[in-house]
Coordinates of C-alpha atoms in Angstrom, one line a residue:
M1 CA 0.2 0.2 0.1
P2 CA 1.6 3.7 -0.7
Q3 CA 2.7 6.1 1.1
R4 CA -0.2 8.5 3.0
F5 CA 0.9 11.2 3.5
P6 CA 2.2 14.6 2.0
A7 CA 4.2 14.3 -1.1
Q8 CA 4.0 15.2 -4.8
Y9 CA 2.7 12.9 -6.3
S10 CA 2.1 10.8 -14.9
Q11 CA 0.3 9.2 -19.1
S12 CA 0.3 7.5 -21.6
D13 CA 2.1 3.7 -22.4
K14 CA 4.4 5.7 -25.3
A15 CA 8.0 6.3 -25.9
M16 CA 8.3 10.1 -25.3
N17 CA 11.2 11.3 -27.5
P18 CA 12.8 15.2 -27.0
S19 CA 11.6 17.7 -29.5
R20 CA 14.3 18.5 -31.5
Q21 CA 14.4 22.1 -31.3
N22 CA 16.5 24.5 -29.2
R23 CA 19.0 21.8 -28.0
G24 CA 21.5 23.0 -25.5
W25 CA 22.5 19.9 -24.4
P26 CA 26.6 18.8 -25.2
N27 CA 26.6 16.5 -28.0
K28 CA 28.7 14.4 -30.6
K29 CA 27.3 14.3 -33.9
S30 CA 28.9 11.0 -34.4
Q31 CA 28.5 8.8 -31.5
Y32 CA 25.9 10.8 -29.5
R33 CA 22.2 11.2 -30.6
S34 CA 20.3 15.0 -29.9
P35 CA 20.1 15.2 -26.8
G36 CA 17.0 15.5 -24.0
V37 CA 14.1 13.5 -22.5
H38 CA 12.3 10.1 -23.1
L39 CA 10.3 8.7 -21.4
S40 CA 8.5 4.8 -21.9
L41 CA 6.4 2.3 -19.8
L42 CA 8.6 -0.6 -18.2
T43 CA 7.0 -3.1 -19.9
L44 CA 9.2 -2.1 -22.7
L45 CA 12.0 -3.1 -20.3
I46 CA 10.6 -6.3 -20.7
S47 CA 10.9 -7.0 -24.0
F48 CA 14.0 -5.2 -24.4
V49 CA 15.3 -7.0 -22.1
V50 CA 13.9 -10.2 -23.6
L51 CA 15.5 -9.4 -26.4
F52 CA 19.0 -9.3 -25.1
S53 CA 19.3 -12.6 -23.9
Y54 CA 17.5 -15.9 -24.0
Y55 CA 17.0 -19.3 -21.4
S56 CA 15.9 -22.4 -21.4
L57 CA 11.7 -22.0 -19.7
T58 CA 12.3 -24.7 -17.1
P59 CA 10.0 -25.0 -13.7
N60 CA 12.9 -23.7 -12.3
S61 CA 12.2 -20.2 -13.5
L62 CA 9.2 -20.0 -11.4
F63 CA 11.3 -19.0 -8.4
P64 CA 13.0 -15.1 -8.2
I65 CA 16.3 -14.5 -9.2
S66 CA 18.5 -14.5 -6.4
S67 CA 21.9 -13.3 -5.2
K68 CA 23.1 -16.4 -5.9
T69 CA 22.6 -16.2 -9.9
S70 CA 25.5 -18.5 -11.4
K71 CA 27.3 -17.6 -14.6
S72 CA 26.0 -20.6 -16.2
D73 CA 23.1 -19.2 -15.6
S74 CA 23.5 -15.8 -16.6
P75 CA 22.0 -14.0 -19.6
R76 CA 23.6 -13.6 -23.3
C77 CA 23.5 -10.7 -25.6
T78 CA 21.4 -11.0 -29.4
S79 CA 23.3 -9.7 -31.9
K80 CA 20.1 -8.0 -31.9
S81 CA 20.1 -5.8 -29.3
L82 CA 23.5 -4.1 -30.5
T83 CA 21.7 -2.6 -33.2
L84 CA 18.3 -0.9 -31.2
G85 CA 20.3 2.6 -31.9
E86 CA 18.2 3.8 -29.2
K87 CA 19.5 3.9 -25.5
F88 CA 18.7 3.0 -22.0
L89 CA 18.3 4.3 -18.5
W90 CA 16.5 2.2 -15.6
Y91 CA 16.7 2.5 -11.6
A92 CA 15.5 1.0 -8.4
P93 CA 12.9 3.0 -6.9
H94 CA 11.2 1.8 -3.3
S95 CA 9.9 2.9 0.0
G96 CA 6.6 5.0 0.1
F97 CA 5.0 7.0 -2.7
S98 CA 7.1 10.8 -1.6
N99 CA 10.6 8.7 -1.8
Q100 CA 9.8 7.3 -5.0
L101 CA 8.2 10.5 -6.5
S102 CA 11.5 12.2 -5.9
E103 CA 13.3 9.3 -7.6
F104 CA 11.5 10.0 -10.8
K105 CA 12.2 13.2 -10.9
N106 CA 15.7 12.4 -10.3
A107 CA 16.0 10.2 -13.6
I108 CA 14.1 12.2 -15.5
L109 CA 17.4 14.6 -14.6
M110 CA 20.2 11.6 -15.3
A111 CA 18.4 11.0 -18.5
G112 CA 17.9 14.3 -20.0
I113 CA 21.8 14.5 -19.1
L114 CA 22.6 11.3 -20.4
N115 CA 20.5 11.5 -23.7
R116 CA 18.5 8.0 -22.4
T117 CA 15.2 6.9 -23.3
L118 CA 13.8 6.5 -19.3
I119 CA 12.3 3.5 -18.2
V120 CA 9.5 4.3 -16.3
P121 CA 9.1 1.9 -13.3
P122 CA 5.8 0.7 -12.1
V123 CA 4.5 2.4 -8.4
L124 CA 5.8 -0.1 -5.5
D125 CA 3.7 -1.2 -2.3
H126 CA 4.7 1.1 0.8
H127 CA 8.4 0.4 1.7
A128 CA 8.0 -3.2 0.3
V129 CA 11.4 -1.8 -1.0
V130 CA 13.5 -0.5 1.5
L131 CA 16.9 1.2 0.3
G132 CA 18.7 1.7 4.2
S133 CA 20.6 5.0 6.0
C134 CA 22.6 6.7 3.6
P135 CA 23.9 9.5 6.8
K136 CA 24.7 5.6 8.6
F137 CA 26.2 4.1 5.5
R138 CA 23.5 1.3 6.2
V139 CA 22.1 0.6 3.1
L140 CA 21.1 -1.9 0.1
G141 CA 23.9 -2.1 -2.6
P142 CA 22.7 -1.3 -5.5
S143 CA 22.9 -4.6 -6.9
E144 CA 21.1 -5.8 -4.5
I145 CA 18.1 -3.0 -4.6
R146 CA 17.8 -3.4 -8.4
I147 CA 17.2 -7.7 -7.7
S148 CA 14.5 -6.5 -5.0
V149 CA 12.7 -4.2 -6.9
W150 CA 13.0 -6.5 -10.4
N151 CA 10.8 -9.6 -8.1
H152 CA 8.6 -7.3 -6.6
V153 CA 8.0 -5.6 -9.8
V154 CA 6.8 -9.1 -10.9
E155 CA 4.9 -9.9 -8.1
L156 CA 2.7 -6.9 -9.6
I157 CA 2.6 -7.8 -12.6
Q158 CA 1.4 -11.3 -11.0
G159 CA -0.9 -10.2 -9.2
G160 CA -2.9 -7.8 -11.6
R161 CA -1.3 -4.2 -9.9
Y162 CA 1.5 -2.7 -11.8
V163 CA 0.4 1.0 -12.3
S164 CA 3.1 3.2 -14.0
I165 CA 3.8 6.2 -12.5
A166 CA 3.1 7.9 -15.4
E167 CA 0.1 6.8 -15.0
I168 CA -0.2 8.5 -12.1
M169 CA 1.2 11.9 -12.1
D170 CA 0.4 14.5 -15.6
I171 CA 3.3 15.2 -17.3
S172 CA 2.0 17.2 -19.9
P173 CA 4.1 20.1 -18.0
L174 CA 6.7 18.5 -20.1
V175 CA 5.4 18.4 -23.0
S176 CA 8.0 21.0 -25.1
F177 CA 11.3 18.6 -23.9
L178 CA 8.7 15.5 -25.0
S179 CA 7.4 14.0 -28.3
S180 CA 5.7 11.0 -28.1
S181 CA 7.0 8.0 -30.5
S182 CA 5.6 5.1 -31.9
N183 CA 4.1 3.1 -28.7
R184 CA 6.4 -1.0 -28.8
S185 CA 5.0 -2.0 -25.1
H186 CA 1.9 -3.3 -23.6
R187 CA 0.3 -4.6 -19.8
F188 CA 0.9 -7.8 -19.7
C189 CA 1.0 -10.6 -16.8
V190 CA 4.2 -12.2 -15.8
P191 CA 5.4 -14.6 -18.2
M192 CA 8.2 -17.3 -16.7
V193 CA 11.1 -15.3 -18.5
L194 CA 10.2 -12.3 -16.0
K195 CA 12.0 -13.4 -13.5
Q196 CA 15.2 -14.7 -15.3
C197 CA 15.5 -10.9 -16.4
G198 CA 16.8 -10.0 -13.0
S199 CA 19.9 -11.3 -13.4
L200 CA 20.6 -9.2 -15.8
L201 CA 19.1 -6.2 -14.8
S202 CA 20.7 -6.3 -10.8
G203 CA 24.3 -6.6 -12.7
L204 CA 25.4 -9.4 -10.2
I205 CA 27.0 -10.7 -13.2
G206 CA 28.4 -7.8 -14.4
N207 CA 28.4 -5.7 -17.4
V208 CA 26.9 -7.2 -20.0
D209 CA 29.2 -6.8 -23.2
K210 CA 27.4 -3.3 -25.2
C211 CA 23.9 -4.9 -23.4
L212 CA 24.1 -3.1 -20.0
Y213 CA 26.2 -1.1 -17.4
A214 CA 25.5 -1.9 -13.7
V215 CA 26.2 2.1 -11.5
E216 CA 27.4 0.3 -8.7
E217 CA 28.6 3.8 -7.1
D218 CA 25.0 4.7 -4.4
C219 CA 25.5 7.0 -1.8
R220 CA 27.8 5.8 0.5
T221 CA 30.9 6.9 -1.8
T222 CA 29.4 9.3 -4.6
V223 CA 27.4 12.8 -5.0
W224 CA 26.4 12.9 -8.8
T225 CA 27.3 16.5 -10.4
Y226 CA 26.7 18.3 -13.4
Q227 CA 28.4 21.5 -14.5
N228 CA 28.7 22.2 -10.6
G229 CA 32.6 23.6 -11.7
D230 CA 33.9 21.3 -9.0
K231 CA 37.0 19.0 -10.0
D232 CA 35.8 15.8 -10.8
G233 CA 36.6 13.1 -8.0
T234 CA 36.9 15.5 -5.2
L235 CA 36.6 14.9 -2.0
D236 CA 32.5 15.7 -0.4
S237 CA 31.9 17.9 2.3
F238 CA 29.7 15.2 4.4
Q239 CA 32.2 12.1 4.9
P240 CA 31.9 9.4 8.1
D241 CA 33.5 10.2 10.3
E242 CA 35.8 8.4 13.5
Q243 CA 33.6 7.0 15.3
L244 CA 31.5 5.4 12.9
K245 CA 34.3 4.4 10.8
K246 CA 35.3 2.8 14.6
K247 CA 32.0 1.4 15.3
K248 CA 30.9 0.5 11.9
K249 CA 34.4 -0.9 10.5
I250 CA 33.3 1.1 7.6
T251 CA 36.6 2.7 5.2
Y252 CA 34.4 4.2 2.5
V253 CA 35.1 7.8 0.4
R254 CA 32.9 10.1 -0.5
R255 CA 33.4 11.9 -3.7
R256 CA 31.5 14.5 -5.8
R257 CA 31.8 12.7 -9.4
D258 CA 30.4 14.5 -12.9
V259 CA 27.6 12.5 -14.0
Y260 CA 27.8 13.6 -17.9
K261 CA 31.8 13.4 -17.1
T262 CA 31.7 9.8 -16.0
L263 CA 28.7 7.8 -17.8
G264 CA 28.5 9.9 -20.7
P265 CA 30.5 10.4 -24.1
G266 CA 33.6 8.6 -23.8
S267 CA 32.4 6.6 -20.9
E268 CA 32.7 2.4 -20.9
A269 CA 28.9 2.9 -20.1
E270 CA 28.4 5.4 -23.5
S271 CA 28.5 2.4 -25.1
S272 CA 25.9 0.0 -23.5
S273 CA 22.1 -0.1 -24.7
L274 CA 21.3 -0.4 -20.9
L275 CA 22.5 1.7 -18.1
V276 CA 21.1 0.9 -15.1
F277 CA 21.3 2.4 -11.6
G278 CA 19.9 1.6 -7.8
S279 CA 18.9 3.8 -5.8
L280 CA 18.2 7.4 -7.5
F281 CA 17.2 8.9 -3.5
T282 CA 19.1 12.2 -2.8
S283 CA 18.2 14.8 0.4
P284 CA 19.9 17.9 1.7
Y285 CA 22.3 17.0 4.6
K286 CA 24.9 18.5 6.9
G287 CA 25.4 20.9 3.9
S288 CA 25.5 18.8 1.3
E289 CA 23.6 15.9 -0.7
L290 CA 23.2 12.1 -0.2
Y291 CA 23.5 11.3 -4.0
M292 CA 22.8 14.0 -6.3
D293 CA 23.8 17.7 -6.5
V294 CA 22.1 19.2 -9.1
H295 CA 20.2 21.6 -9.0
E296 CA 20.9 24.2 -11.7
A297 CA 22.5 24.3 -15.2
P298 CA 23.4 28.0 -15.9
G299 CA 25.6 26.8 -19.0
D300 CA 22.8 24.6 -20.3
Q301 CA 19.6 26.5 -20.3
R302 CA 17.4 23.6 -21.7
L303 CA 18.2 21.0 -18.8
Q304 CA 17.9 24.6 -16.4
S305 CA 14.1 24.4 -17.7
L306 CA 13.8 20.9 -17.2
I307 CA 14.7 21.2 -13.6
E308 CA 12.5 24.2 -12.5
K309 CA 9.6 22.0 -15.5
I310 CA 9.8 18.9 -12.9
K311 CA 9.9 20.3 -9.5
F312 CA 6.2 20.4 -8.8
I313 CA 4.1 17.2 -11.2
P314 CA 0.8 17.3 -10.7
F315 CA -1.9 14.0 -10.2
A316 CA -3.0 13.3 -14.0
P317 CA -5.9 15.0 -14.6
G318 CA -8.5 12.7 -13.9
I319 CA -7.2 12.0 -10.3
T320 CA -7.6 15.8 -10.2
S321 CA -10.9 16.0 -10.9
A322 CA -12.4 13.8 -8.8
G323 CA -10.1 14.8 -5.8
K324 CA -12.0 18.6 -6.9
K325 CA -15.3 17.4 -7.6
Y326 CA -15.2 15.7 -4.0
A327 CA -13.9 19.3 -2.3
H328 CA -16.2 21.0 -3.7
V329 CA -19.6 19.2 -3.6
N330 CA -19.3 16.9 -0.8
I331 CA -17.2 18.8 1.7
Q332 CA -17.0 22.4 0.3
D333 CA -15.4 25.6 1.0
P334 CA -13.5 26.4 3.5
F335 CA -12.2 23.4 5.2
L336 CA -9.4 22.2 7.1
C337 CA -6.8 19.7 5.6
A338 CA -5.7 17.5 8.1
Q339 CA -2.8 14.9 7.4
L340 CA -2.0 12.5 10.7
R341 CA 0.8 10.2 10.3
L342 CA 0.1 7.6 13.4
L343 CA 1.2 4.0 12.2
D344 CA 4.7 4.5 10.4
G345 CA 7.9 4.8 12.2
Q346 CA 8.7 6.9 14.3
F347 CA 5.3 8.5 14.5
K348 CA 3.4 6.1 16.2
N349 CA 5.2 7.5 19.2
H350 CA 3.9 10.9 18.6
W351 CA 0.2 10.6 19.5
K352 CA -0.1 13.1 22.1
A353 CA 2.2 15.9 20.2
T354 CA 0.4 15.3 17.3
F355 CA -3.0 15.6 18.4
L356 CA -2.2 18.7 20.0
G357 CA -1.0 20.3 17.5
L358 CA -4.1 19.6 15.5
K359 CA -5.9 20.5 18.4
Q360 CA -4.5 24.0 18.7
K361 CA -5.1 24.4 15.4
L362 CA -8.9 24.0 15.2
E363 CA -8.8 26.3 18.3
S364 CA -7.6 28.8 16.7
L365 CA -9.9 28.3 13.5
R366 CA -12.6 28.5 15.7
K367 CA -12.3 31.6 17.2
E368 CA -11.9 33.0 13.6
G369 CA -14.7 31.3 11.7
T370 CA -18.5 29.7 11.7
L371 CA -19.3 26.4 13.2
P372 CA -18.9 23.6 12.4
I373 CA -15.7 23.0 11.1
R374 CA -15.6 21.4 8.3
I375 CA -11.9 18.6 8.0
F376 CA -11.0 15.7 5.4
L377 CA -9.0 13.7 7.1
M378 CA -6.2 11.8 5.8
T379 CA -4.4 9.4 8.3
D380 CA -3.6 5.4 8.3
L381 CA -5.0 4.6 12.0
P382 CA -8.3 3.0 11.4
E383 CA -10.9 4.7 11.9
G384 CA -12.5 1.4 14.3
N385 CA -9.2 2.6 15.9
W386 CA -10.2 5.8 17.0
T387 CA -12.0 5.2 19.8
D388 CA -10.1 6.9 23.3
T389 CA -8.5 9.0 20.6
Y390 CA -8.8 12.8 19.7
L391 CA -10.7 11.7 16.5
G392 CA -13.0 9.7 18.1
E393 CA -13.5 12.9 20.1
L394 CA -13.7 14.7 16.6
A395 CA -16.4 12.6 15.4
S396 CA -18.6 12.5 17.8
D397 CA -18.9 16.1 18.4
S398 CA -20.6 17.0 15.3
H399 CA -22.3 20.4 16.4
Q400 CA -18.5 21.4 15.9
Y401 CA -16.8 19.5 14.0
K402 CA -18.0 17.8 10.1
L403 CA -15.7 15.1 9.6
H404 CA -15.1 14.0 6.0
F405 CA -12.5 10.9 5.3
L406 CA -12.2 8.6 2.1
K407 CA -11.8 4.8 2.4
E408 CA -10.6 2.0 0.3
E409 CA -14.0 0.5 -0.2
D410 CA -16.1 3.6 -1.2
E411 CA -17.9 4.3 -5.0
L412 CA -15.8 7.2 -5.7
V413 CA -11.9 5.1 -4.8
R414 CA -13.0 1.9 -6.5
E415 CA -14.7 3.7 -9.8
L416 CA -11.2 5.7 -10.2
A417 CA -9.3 2.7 -9.9
K418 CA -11.3 1.2 -12.6
K419 CA -11.0 4.3 -14.8
L420 CA -7.2 3.8 -14.1
M421 CA -6.5 0.1 -15.2
A422 CA -9.0 1.1 -18.4
K423 CA -6.7 3.2 -19.5
G424 CA -3.7 1.6 -18.8
P425 CA -0.7 1.6 -20.7
G426 CA -1.4 -0.3 -24.2
L427 CA -4.4 -1.9 -23.4
S428 CA -6.0 -2.0 -25.8
S429 CA -9.3 -4.2 -27.6
E430 CA -6.9 -6.6 -29.4
D431 CA -4.3 -7.1 -26.6
N432 CA -5.6 -10.1 -24.8
I433 CA -2.7 -11.1 -22.7
V434 CA -4.1 -9.7 -19.9
K435 CA -7.3 -11.4 -19.9
K436 CA -6.3 -15.0 -21.0
H437 CA -3.0 -14.8 -18.1
C438 CA -4.4 -12.9 -15.4
P439 CA -8.1 -13.7 -14.3
F440 CA -7.2 -12.1 -11.5
Q441 CA -6.7 -8.5 -11.8
R442 CA -7.0 -6.7 -8.3
L443 CA -8.0 -2.6 -8.6
P444 CA -4.6 -0.3 -8.0
D445 CA -4.5 1.5 -4.6
V446 CA -5.6 5.4 -5.6
L447 CA -6.8 6.2 -2.6
L448 CA -3.3 8.0 -1.4
Y449 CA -3.4 10.2 -5.3
L450 CA -7.2 10.9 -4.5
E451 CA -7.0 12.1 -1.2
E452 CA -4.0 14.3 -1.1
T453 CA -5.9 15.9 -4.8
I454 CA -8.4 16.6 -2.4
C455 CA -6.8 18.3 0.1
S456 CA -4.8 21.3 -2.4
C457 CA -8.4 22.5 -2.0
A458 CA -8.2 23.1 1.3
S459 CA -8.1 26.5 2.5
A460 CA -6.2 25.5 6.3
W461 CA -4.0 22.8 6.5
F462 CA -2.8 20.5 9.0
C463 CA 0.4 18.4 8.4
W464 CA 2.8 17.4 12.0
D465 CA 5.4 15.9 9.4
C466 CA 5.2 18.1 6.4
W467 CA 8.5 19.6 7.0
I468 CA 10.3 16.4 6.3
H469 CA 9.3 16.3 3.0
N470 CA 9.0 20.5 1.7
C471 CA 12.1 21.6 4.1
R472 CA 14.8 21.1 0.9
E473 CA 12.1 23.5 -1.2
Y474 CA 11.5 26.2 1.5
R475 CA 15.2 26.5 1.6
T476 CA 16.4 26.8 -1.8
N477 CA 12.9 28.4 -3.4
A478 CA 11.7 32.2 -2.3
K479 CA 8.6 32.4 -3.8
I480 CA 7.6 28.9 -1.4
R481 CA 9.2 30.8 1.4
L482 CA 7.0 34.0 1.1
L483 CA 3.8 31.4 0.3
L484 CA 4.5 30.3 3.5
R485 CA 4.9 33.3 5.2
S486 CA 2.2 35.5 4.2
K487 CA -0.3 32.7 4.0
S488 CA -2.0 30.1 6.0
H489 CA -3.2 27.3 2.9
G490 CA -1.4 24.0 2.7
F491 CA 1.8 23.5 0.3
V492 CA -0.2 22.3 -1.7
T493 CA -2.7 24.0 -1.8
N494 CA 0.5 27.1 -2.9
V495 CA 2.3 25.2 -4.8
L496 CA 0.7 22.9 -7.1
Q497 CA -3.2 24.9 -7.2
Q498 CA -5.0 22.2 -8.6
C499 CA -8.3 24.0 -7.1

């Protein structure tokens, strides 16, 4: 189940190619094609990998690939894979939806810088795959997280729950950077060969001829940069302290590497048709970044424009429309959006502080406006567990408060999920693969996205942990700081302005 808390949370199944105008990105005419951002659904990756490799489809192929994959079982490239012409980039998303969206944006940047077609992954279940802690230098290695993500992707396809992040988010703001090319993918239930694809993508068996290059640098050793003026390979300002080195017996040294110089033209990676990263998650930490430090590109106006465009990507129109309708018809203005994270991670230990903060917010609104105060509630605490909590008090006090909330079984949520599945990538009338191989299709979990859209229409906002998600934007964007200081509206309301 995806994370049910603040985040920004895209459209077709078509491979997306850059427009051919006003390109300002580095280019090698004879070896390197025109730079730009290219997007394609992950199902393209499936057919791409199958083209790369061949297997004997024995019953053993029904089992997930593990880190013990032997070289005798490893995939081999075919000559066809070397004549595709196009170059691809894949990465391993993880954790909750907020992290996955952040990685999606970072992947768009990486694909733009390296002039590769980005393979868009599905939305993973909440914390189905976790990275670990970069500040503590305790993370899954790139190969480990790639194989974990691939196995989970296979589970999603088998269970009929595969939904691309490009179906959830609206990438139309990027239209000036993208143009559609022929559709070469379709959604289907997993054949046995997909289990075998993991050994190739993980990089466990190393790089494969000119087919695949697996990036093994992660946040313990590398901070990726681009045109920032630093000498390539210089030490990053954040390093493991002596106490951590002794306690964990680690010898990592973090260096700042220019991604274009390291993985672009002239590099070993550049000749490979498929470039695979591990995690692309990053976050500000102790004056530096955990993994990617690409916030501006003053020497590359096209990339600079892309950086600005991807800061805030809205939900897909269908999700936005459903959320706005519910907010304006069912709740009506004005209302407070209260986002309460009570069961996940460290937040389960802070109920008292969370409820106290909400109580104070409601008391201030009660003094300013008329009763009852309309509240739309987002929480991971089931309604059956509200007894003897402040939420139970709010629900029982109908004179002062009118509480609204949604559940997965509600008709609005189910109808939106059905529409999303019906609009799935490449699903056409002649495509009977899903019906044939996936008789037990399950509706995707769209509750979080609907809730976030509804909250974007609120006139007031309470969120105990929002600073975690928004502190970076607050520090780096003067316009956002001004909005937050001058208005009581929520961060999503001010920035996305979806209502």
